[in-house]
Coordinates of C-alpha atoms in Angstrom, one line a residue:
M1 CA -159.1 4.6 140.5
G2 CA -158.2 3.5 137.3
T3 CA -158.1 -0.3 136.1
L4 CA -155.7 -2.1 137.8
P5 CA -152.9 -2.9 135.3
L6 CA -153.2 -6.8 135.9
A7 CA -156.8 -6.9 135.6
G8 CA -158.0 -10.1 133.5
I9 CA -154.7 -11.9 134.4
T10 CA -155.4 -15.2 136.1
V11 CA -152.5 -16.7 137.9
I12 CA -152.7 -20.3 139.4
S13 CA -150.5 -21.0 142.5
L14 CA -149.3 -24.0 144.0
E15 CA -147.2 -22.2 146.3
Q16 CA -146.5 -22.6 150.1
A17 CA -144.3 -20.7 152.6
V18 CA -142.8 -17.5 151.5
A19 CA -141.0 -17.0 148.0
A20 CA -144.0 -17.9 145.8
P21 CA -146.5 -16.5 147.9
F22 CA -144.6 -13.0 147.9
A23 CA -144.5 -13.2 144.1
T24 CA -148.2 -13.8 143.8
R25 CA -149.4 -11.5 146.4
Q26 CA -147.6 -8.4 144.3
L27 CA -149.5 -9.9 141.1
A28 CA -152.7 -9.6 143.1
D29 CA -151.9 -6.1 144.5
L30 CA -152.0 -4.9 140.7
G31 CA -155.2 -6.6 139.9
A32 CA -154.3 -10.3 138.8
R33 CA -156.8 -13.1 140.0
V34 CA -154.7 -15.1 142.3
I35 CA -155.9 -18.8 142.8
K36 CA -154.3 -20.3 145.7
V37 CA -154.8 -24.2 145.6
E38 CA -154.4 -25.7 149.0
R39 CA -154.3 -28.6 151.2
D40 CA -157.4 -29.4 153.4
T41 CA -154.7 -28.1 156.2
G42 CA -153.8 -24.9 154.1
D43 CA -150.5 -23.6 153.0
F44 CA -148.3 -24.8 155.9
A45 CA -147.5 -20.9 156.7
R46 CA -150.9 -20.5 157.9
G47 CA -149.2 -22.5 161.1
Y48 CA -145.9 -20.6 161.4
D49 CA -147.4 -18.7 164.3
T50 CA -150.6 -17.4 165.9
K51 CA -149.7 -13.9 166.8
V52 CA -152.4 -11.7 164.5
H53 CA -155.6 -12.9 166.3
G54 CA -154.9 -16.5 166.3
M55 CA -153.7 -16.1 162.1
A56 CA -150.3 -16.4 161.2
S57 CA -148.0 -13.2 160.4
Y58 CA -146.5 -14.5 157.6
F59 CA -149.6 -15.8 156.2
V60 CA -151.4 -12.7 156.7
W61 CA -148.6 -10.7 155.0
L62 CA -148.2 -12.9 152.0
N63 CA -151.5 -13.7 151.2
R64 CA -154.4 -11.0 150.8
S65 CA -156.5 -10.2 147.7
K66 CA -156.1 -14.3 146.8
E67 CA -158.7 -16.9 146.7
S68 CA -158.2 -20.2 148.3
I69 CA -159.3 -23.5 146.6
V70 CA -159.0 -26.7 148.1
L71 CA -158.2 -29.7 146.0
D72 CA -157.3 -33.4 146.6
L73 CA -154.3 -33.4 143.7
K74 CA -154.0 -37.5 144.6
S75 CA -157.5 -37.9 142.9
E76 CA -158.2 -37.8 139.5
D77 CA -161.3 -35.6 139.8
G78 CA -158.8 -33.1 141.7
M79 CA -156.3 -33.0 138.8
A80 CA -158.9 -32.7 136.3
V81 CA -160.1 -29.3 138.0
L82 CA -156.4 -28.2 138.4
R83 CA -155.5 -29.0 134.7
K84 CA -158.8 -27.2 133.6
L85 CA -158.0 -24.2 135.8
V86 CA -154.4 -24.2 134.2
S87 CA -155.7 -25.0 130.5
T88 CA -157.1 -21.2 130.5
A89 CA -154.6 -19.2 133.0
D90 CA -152.0 -16.9 132.0
V91 CA -149.5 -18.0 134.9
L92 CA -148.9 -20.9 136.8
V93 CA -146.6 -20.4 139.9
Q94 CA -145.2 -23.2 141.8
N95 CA -142.4 -24.1 144.6
L96 CA -143.3 -27.2 145.7
A97 CA -140.8 -30.0 146.4
P98 CA -138.3 -30.6 143.5
G99 CA -139.9 -32.8 140.9
A100 CA -143.1 -32.6 142.4
I101 CA -144.9 -30.3 139.7
E102 CA -143.6 -33.2 136.7
R103 CA -145.2 -36.0 139.0
L104 CA -148.4 -34.1 138.8
G105 CA -148.1 -34.1 134.9
L106 CA -147.8 -30.3 135.0
G107 CA -144.1 -29.7 134.2
P108 CA -143.0 -27.1 131.9
D109 CA -143.6 -29.3 128.6
E110 CA -146.7 -30.8 129.4
A111 CA -148.2 -27.5 130.9
L112 CA -147.2 -25.3 127.5
A113 CA -148.4 -28.1 125.6
L114 CA -152.2 -27.7 127.2
N115 CA -151.9 -23.9 127.2
P116 CA -149.0 -22.7 124.9
R117 CA -149.9 -19.0 126.3
L118 CA -149.1 -19.7 129.7
I119 CA -146.0 -18.3 131.5
H120 CA -144.9 -21.4 133.8
T121 CA -142.9 -20.0 136.9
S122 CA -141.1 -22.4 139.2
I123 CA -139.1 -21.0 142.2
S124 CA -136.7 -23.7 144.3
G125 CA -133.8 -23.7 146.4
Y126 CA -131.0 -24.4 144.4
G127 CA -132.5 -24.6 140.9
R128 CA -132.9 -27.6 138.3
G129 CA -130.1 -30.0 137.8
G130 CA -126.7 -30.1 139.4
S131 CA -125.9 -32.0 142.5
Y132 CA -127.9 -29.5 144.9
E133 CA -131.3 -29.7 143.1
Q134 CA -132.8 -32.2 146.0
K135 CA -131.5 -30.3 148.7
K136 CA -133.7 -28.9 151.2
A137 CA -133.4 -25.1 151.1
Y138 CA -134.6 -23.0 154.0
D139 CA -134.0 -19.3 154.0
L140 CA -131.4 -19.3 156.7
L141 CA -129.7 -22.2 155.0
V142 CA -129.6 -20.4 152.0
Q143 CA -128.2 -17.3 153.5
C144 CA -125.5 -19.6 154.4
E145 CA -124.7 -21.0 151.1
A146 CA -124.6 -17.7 149.6
G147 CA -122.2 -16.4 151.9
L148 CA -124.4 -13.7 153.6
L149 CA -123.4 -14.9 156.9
S150 CA -119.7 -14.4 156.2
V151 CA -120.3 -10.6 155.9
T152 CA -123.2 -10.4 158.7
G153 CA -122.5 -10.0 162.3
T154 CA -119.9 -9.3 164.6
P155 CA -116.1 -10.3 164.4
D156 CA -116.9 -13.0 166.8
S157 CA -120.1 -14.3 165.5
P158 CA -122.1 -14.2 162.2
A159 CA -125.7 -13.6 162.4
K160 CA -128.7 -14.0 160.1
V161 CA -130.5 -11.4 158.3
G162 CA -133.6 -11.0 160.3
V163 CA -136.3 -11.6 157.7
S164 CA -136.6 -14.4 155.1
I165 CA -134.1 -12.6 152.9
A166 CA -133.5 -15.3 150.5
D167 CA -137.2 -16.2 149.9
V168 CA -138.1 -12.2 149.4
S169 CA -135.1 -12.0 146.8
A170 CA -136.6 -15.2 145.0
G171 CA -140.2 -13.8 144.9
M172 CA -139.2 -10.5 143.7
Y173 CA -137.4 -11.7 140.8
A174 CA -140.3 -14.4 139.9
Y175 CA -142.4 -11.4 140.2
S176 CA -140.4 -9.4 138.0
G177 CA -139.8 -12.0 136.0
I178 CA -143.5 -12.6 135.3
L179 CA -144.3 -9.2 134.7
T180 CA -141.5 -9.4 131.6
S181 CA -143.1 -12.2 130.2
L182 CA -146.5 -10.8 130.1
L183 CA -144.9 -8.1 128.3
Q184 CA -143.0 -10.4 125.8
R185 CA -146.3 -12.5 125.4
A186 CA -148.0 -9.6 124.3
T187 CA -145.6 -9.3 121.5
T188 CA -144.9 -12.9 120.4
G189 CA -148.1 -14.5 121.7
R190 CA -146.4 -17.2 123.2
G191 CA -146.0 -18.4 127.1
D192 CA -142.8 -19.0 128.7
V193 CA -140.7 -20.9 131.4
L194 CA -139.3 -19.2 134.2
E195 CA -136.9 -20.8 136.8
I196 CA -135.7 -18.7 139.8
S197 CA -133.5 -20.4 142.5
M198 CA -133.1 -18.7 146.0
L199 CA -129.3 -19.4 145.8
E200 CA -129.0 -17.1 142.7
A201 CA -131.4 -14.6 143.6
L202 CA -129.8 -14.1 146.8
G203 CA -126.2 -14.5 145.1
E204 CA -127.2 -11.3 142.8
W205 CA -127.6 -9.2 146.3
M206 CA -124.5 -10.6 147.4
A207 CA -122.4 -9.3 144.1
Q208 CA -120.7 -6.5 145.7
P209 CA -119.0 -8.6 148.3
Y210 CA -118.2 -10.9 145.8
F211 CA -116.1 -8.3 143.8
Y212 CA -114.9 -7.0 146.8
A213 CA -113.2 -10.6 147.7
E214 CA -112.6 -12.3 144.6
Y215 CA -110.5 -9.2 142.9
G216 CA -109.3 -7.6 146.8
G217 CA -107.9 -10.9 148.1
A218 CA -110.0 -10.6 151.3
P219 CA -113.9 -10.7 152.1
P220 CA -115.4 -7.4 154.0
A221 CA -114.8 -8.0 157.5
R222 CA -118.3 -8.8 159.7
S223 CA -118.2 -5.4 161.6
G224 CA -121.8 -5.4 163.5
A225 CA -124.0 -2.6 162.9
Q226 CA -120.3 -0.4 162.3
H227 CA -119.9 0.2 158.5
A228 CA -116.8 -2.1 157.7
S229 CA -114.9 0.9 155.8
I230 CA -116.0 3.9 156.8
A231 CA -116.1 6.0 160.4
P232 CA -118.1 7.1 162.1
Y233 CA -121.0 5.2 160.3
G234 CA -123.0 3.3 162.9
P235 CA -124.7 3.0 166.0
F236 CA -124.0 5.2 169.0
G237 CA -125.6 5.5 172.3
A238 CA -127.1 8.5 173.9
A239 CA -128.8 9.1 177.1
D240 CA -132.0 7.5 176.8
G241 CA -131.5 5.1 173.0
T242 CA -129.6 4.7 170.3
V243 CA -128.9 6.8 167.0
F244 CA -127.3 5.9 164.2
F245 CA -125.4 8.3 161.6
G246 CA -122.6 8.3 158.9
I247 CA -119.9 10.7 158.1
Q248 CA -119.2 10.6 153.9
N249 CA -116.4 13.5 153.9
E250 CA -114.2 15.6 155.6
R251 CA -116.3 18.7 155.4
E252 CA -119.1 16.5 157.4
W253 CA -116.5 15.6 159.8
A254 CA -115.6 19.3 160.7
K255 CA -119.3 20.3 160.7
F256 CA -120.1 17.3 163.0
C257 CA -117.4 18.2 165.1
A258 CA -118.4 21.7 165.5
D259 CA -122.1 21.5 165.4
V260 CA -122.9 17.9 166.9
L261 CA -120.2 17.4 169.3
Q262 CA -119.3 21.1 170.0
Q263 CA -115.7 20.3 169.9
P264 CA -114.6 21.9 166.8
G265 CA -110.8 21.3 167.5
L266 CA -111.5 17.4 167.4
A267 CA -111.5 17.6 163.6
Q268 CA -107.8 18.8 163.9
D269 CA -107.0 15.5 165.7
A270 CA -104.2 14.0 163.8
R271 CA -105.7 10.7 164.8
F272 CA -108.8 11.1 162.8
A273 CA -107.6 13.1 159.8
G274 CA -109.4 11.4 157.0
N275 CA -111.3 8.2 157.0
A276 CA -108.7 5.6 156.8
L277 CA -107.2 7.1 159.9
R278 CA -110.8 7.2 161.5
V279 CA -111.3 3.6 160.7
D280 CA -107.9 2.3 162.0
N281 CA -108.3 4.4 165.5
R282 CA -111.9 3.4 165.6
P283 CA -112.0 2.8 169.4
A284 CA -110.5 6.2 170.1
L285 CA -112.9 8.0 167.9
H286 CA -115.8 6.1 169.5
E287 CA -114.8 7.1 172.9
A288 CA -114.7 10.9 171.8
I289 CA -118.0 10.7 170.5
N290 CA -119.7 8.5 173.1
G291 CA -118.2 11.1 175.7
V292 CA -120.6 13.7 174.3
L293 CA -123.4 11.7 172.9
E294 CA -124.1 9.5 175.9
E295 CA -124.8 12.6 178.0
L296 CA -127.6 13.8 175.4
P297 CA -131.2 12.7 175.0
T298 CA -131.8 11.0 171.7
A299 CA -133.9 13.7 170.6
E300 CA -131.2 16.4 171.0
V301 CA -128.6 14.4 169.3
L302 CA -130.9 13.7 166.4
A303 CA -132.0 17.7 166.3
R304 CA -128.2 18.3 166.2
L305 CA -127.5 16.0 163.2
D306 CA -130.7 17.3 161.4
A307 CA -129.3 20.9 161.9
A308 CA -125.9 19.9 160.6
G309 CA -126.9 18.0 157.6
I310 CA -125.5 14.6 158.9
A311 CA -127.4 11.7 157.6
N312 CA -128.9 9.9 160.4
A313 CA -132.0 7.7 161.8
Q314 CA -133.3 6.6 165.3
L315 CA -133.1 3.0 166.1
R316 CA -136.5 2.0 166.3
D317 CA -138.6 -1.2 167.2
M318 CA -141.4 -2.7 165.4
H319 CA -144.0 -0.8 167.8
E320 CA -141.9 2.7 166.8
F321 CA -142.0 1.7 163.2
S322 CA -145.7 1.1 163.4
A323 CA -146.2 4.5 164.5
H324 CA -143.5 6.1 162.2
P325 CA -144.8 9.9 162.1
Q326 CA -143.6 9.7 158.1
L327 CA -145.8 6.8 157.4
A328 CA -148.6 8.4 159.1
E329 CA -148.1 11.6 157.3
R330 CA -147.9 10.0 153.9
N331 CA -151.3 8.0 154.7
R332 CA -149.7 4.6 154.0
W333 CA -151.9 2.4 156.2
R334 CA -155.3 0.6 155.3
D335 CA -157.1 -2.2 156.5
V336 CA -157.5 -5.5 155.1
D337 CA -160.2 -7.7 155.9
S338 CA -159.5 -11.3 157.0
P339 CA -161.3 -14.0 159.0
V340 CA -160.2 -12.5 162.0
G341 CA -161.6 -8.9 161.1
P342 CA -159.8 -6.0 159.9
L343 CA -155.9 -6.2 160.0
R344 CA -153.7 -2.8 159.4
S345 CA -151.3 -3.3 156.7
L346 CA -148.8 -1.1 154.9
L347 CA -149.4 -0.1 151.3
P348 CA -147.2 -1.5 148.4
P349 CA -144.1 0.6 148.0
V350 CA -144.8 1.7 144.5
T351 CA -147.3 4.6 143.9
S352 CA -148.8 5.6 140.6
R353 CA -150.4 8.2 139.5
E354 CA -152.6 6.3 136.9
T355 CA -153.9 3.5 139.2
D356 CA -154.6 2.4 142.7
V357 CA -153.6 -1.1 144.3
R358 CA -156.0 -3.6 145.4
M359 CA -155.8 -5.0 149.3
D360 CA -158.5 -7.2 149.7
P361 CA -159.2 -10.3 152.2
V362 CA -157.0 -12.7 153.3
P363 CA -158.6 -15.9 152.5
G364 CA -159.9 -18.6 154.7
I365 CA -158.6 -22.2 153.6
G366 CA -160.9 -23.3 150.7
E367 CA -163.1 -20.5 151.0
H368 CA -163.5 -20.0 147.4
T369 CA -163.9 -23.8 146.7
D370 CA -167.4 -23.7 145.6
K371 CA -167.5 -20.7 143.6
I372 CA -164.6 -21.5 141.5
L373 CA -165.9 -25.2 140.9
A374 CA -169.3 -23.6 139.9
E375 CA -167.5 -21.1 137.7
L376 CA -166.1 -24.3 135.8
G377 CA -169.3 -26.1 135.6
L378 CA -168.3 -28.9 138.3
A379 CA -169.7 -29.7 141.6
A380 CA -168.1 -30.0 144.9
P381 CA -168.4 -33.3 145.8
G382 CA -165.8 -36.1 144.9
L383 CA -163.3 -33.4 144.2
G384 CA -161.5 -33.8 147.6
V385 CA -160.2 -32.0 150.4
R386 CA -157.1 -33.3 150.5
H387 CA -153.9 -32.0 148.6
S388 CA -150.7 -33.9 149.7
I389 CA -147.8 -33.3 147.2
N390 CA -144.4 -34.7 148.2

C-alpha cells in the first residue's frame, strides 16, 4: 500500500450527529488524522440506538479511524487545548448550533488569525444569515423544506427518504470542498472559509425536479416506486417476491413481450404502442404483465429479464444486501475494530490503483485524550471532562 493521500493532514472536528462526521470520516479514510472533540457524554449520535452490540449504528458508520478527545470547553484550560490544536491543524470542521463557534472565539476570522493556513469548515441547516439561520434543522425537516417529500411517496401520501440524505449531501459537499481547498492552499499558501448548508446541498440534488416544475408548469407526480413518466418501470410481484425492471425503448418493449412474457402479440396492442400510451394505460399494462409474472418464481423472472437484456433488480432487504453476491465476489467487506469488538464494514466506494484506504477502530469516548494532551506537553487534570456547547 502506498502512502495514503491525506497522510500528514490534521483535522480538528467539533462535530455531532451525521453531516460533519460523514465528511471527516471520509477524510480519515484517506489518511487524515481526525481529532474528534467530544463532551463527557460523547457525540449524541453515540446514543441514537444500541443495535451494534450496544453501540449506535450511526456512530459506528461515521466515526472509524478517528481519535476522540474529551474537553471542557466551558473551562479556560479546555479552550486553551482546543486553541492549541487549531493553531497547528490543517482543517477545522464544525456543525455546532448557529453562533456556537463564534461564542467559543473560533469563528472564521478569529481562527484564521490564529492559523492563516486553516481551512475553516462550517455545516449548518440553512446557512449564515437569512431568517432561517437560527431555525433547527433535522434531516427530515430539511427534506421537507427542499421539496423532496413533494416528489417522493405515493399520490396519496408523501414519504421521506429512508436514510439521512440531507445530512449525507451536506457531508459530501463539505468533504469535496475541503479536498478542493487543500489543493488551492498548495498553490496559494492560504487557508479558506467554507460554509455548507443542508438546504442548499439537498437543493442541488433537487435541481432536476425544480427545472421540470419551474419551466414545465407542473411538478413531477409522486408515483411511489413506479417511474412517473416511463412504463413499465418499477416493481412487479413474482410468485415469491418482488422484481424491478425498466423498459427504455420500443425494441426492448417488443423483446420483453416476446421473451419475458412470452406473449409477442402484446407488443402490437394499440393501447401500449409507445411509452406515452403505456403511461396513460398503466393499469391495463400492469394487469397484463402481472398476469404472467405473478405465476413465476423470482429467480425465473430475473433470468428471463437478463436473457432478454432488460435492466432489472431484485428488491433486497438489508440482510439480503449484506449477503449480496457482487460485494462478496469483489471482496468489499472488512472488519473494523471497536470498543465492542470487530464489526464487518463496507469498504469506501472509490478504489485507487495507487493506494489503499484506512479502516482503523471506532474510538471510545475520550479514548485518546491523554495521548493528545501528552503530545501537546500538557497534563490531563483540570482540562475537564465536560463539553457543553449551546
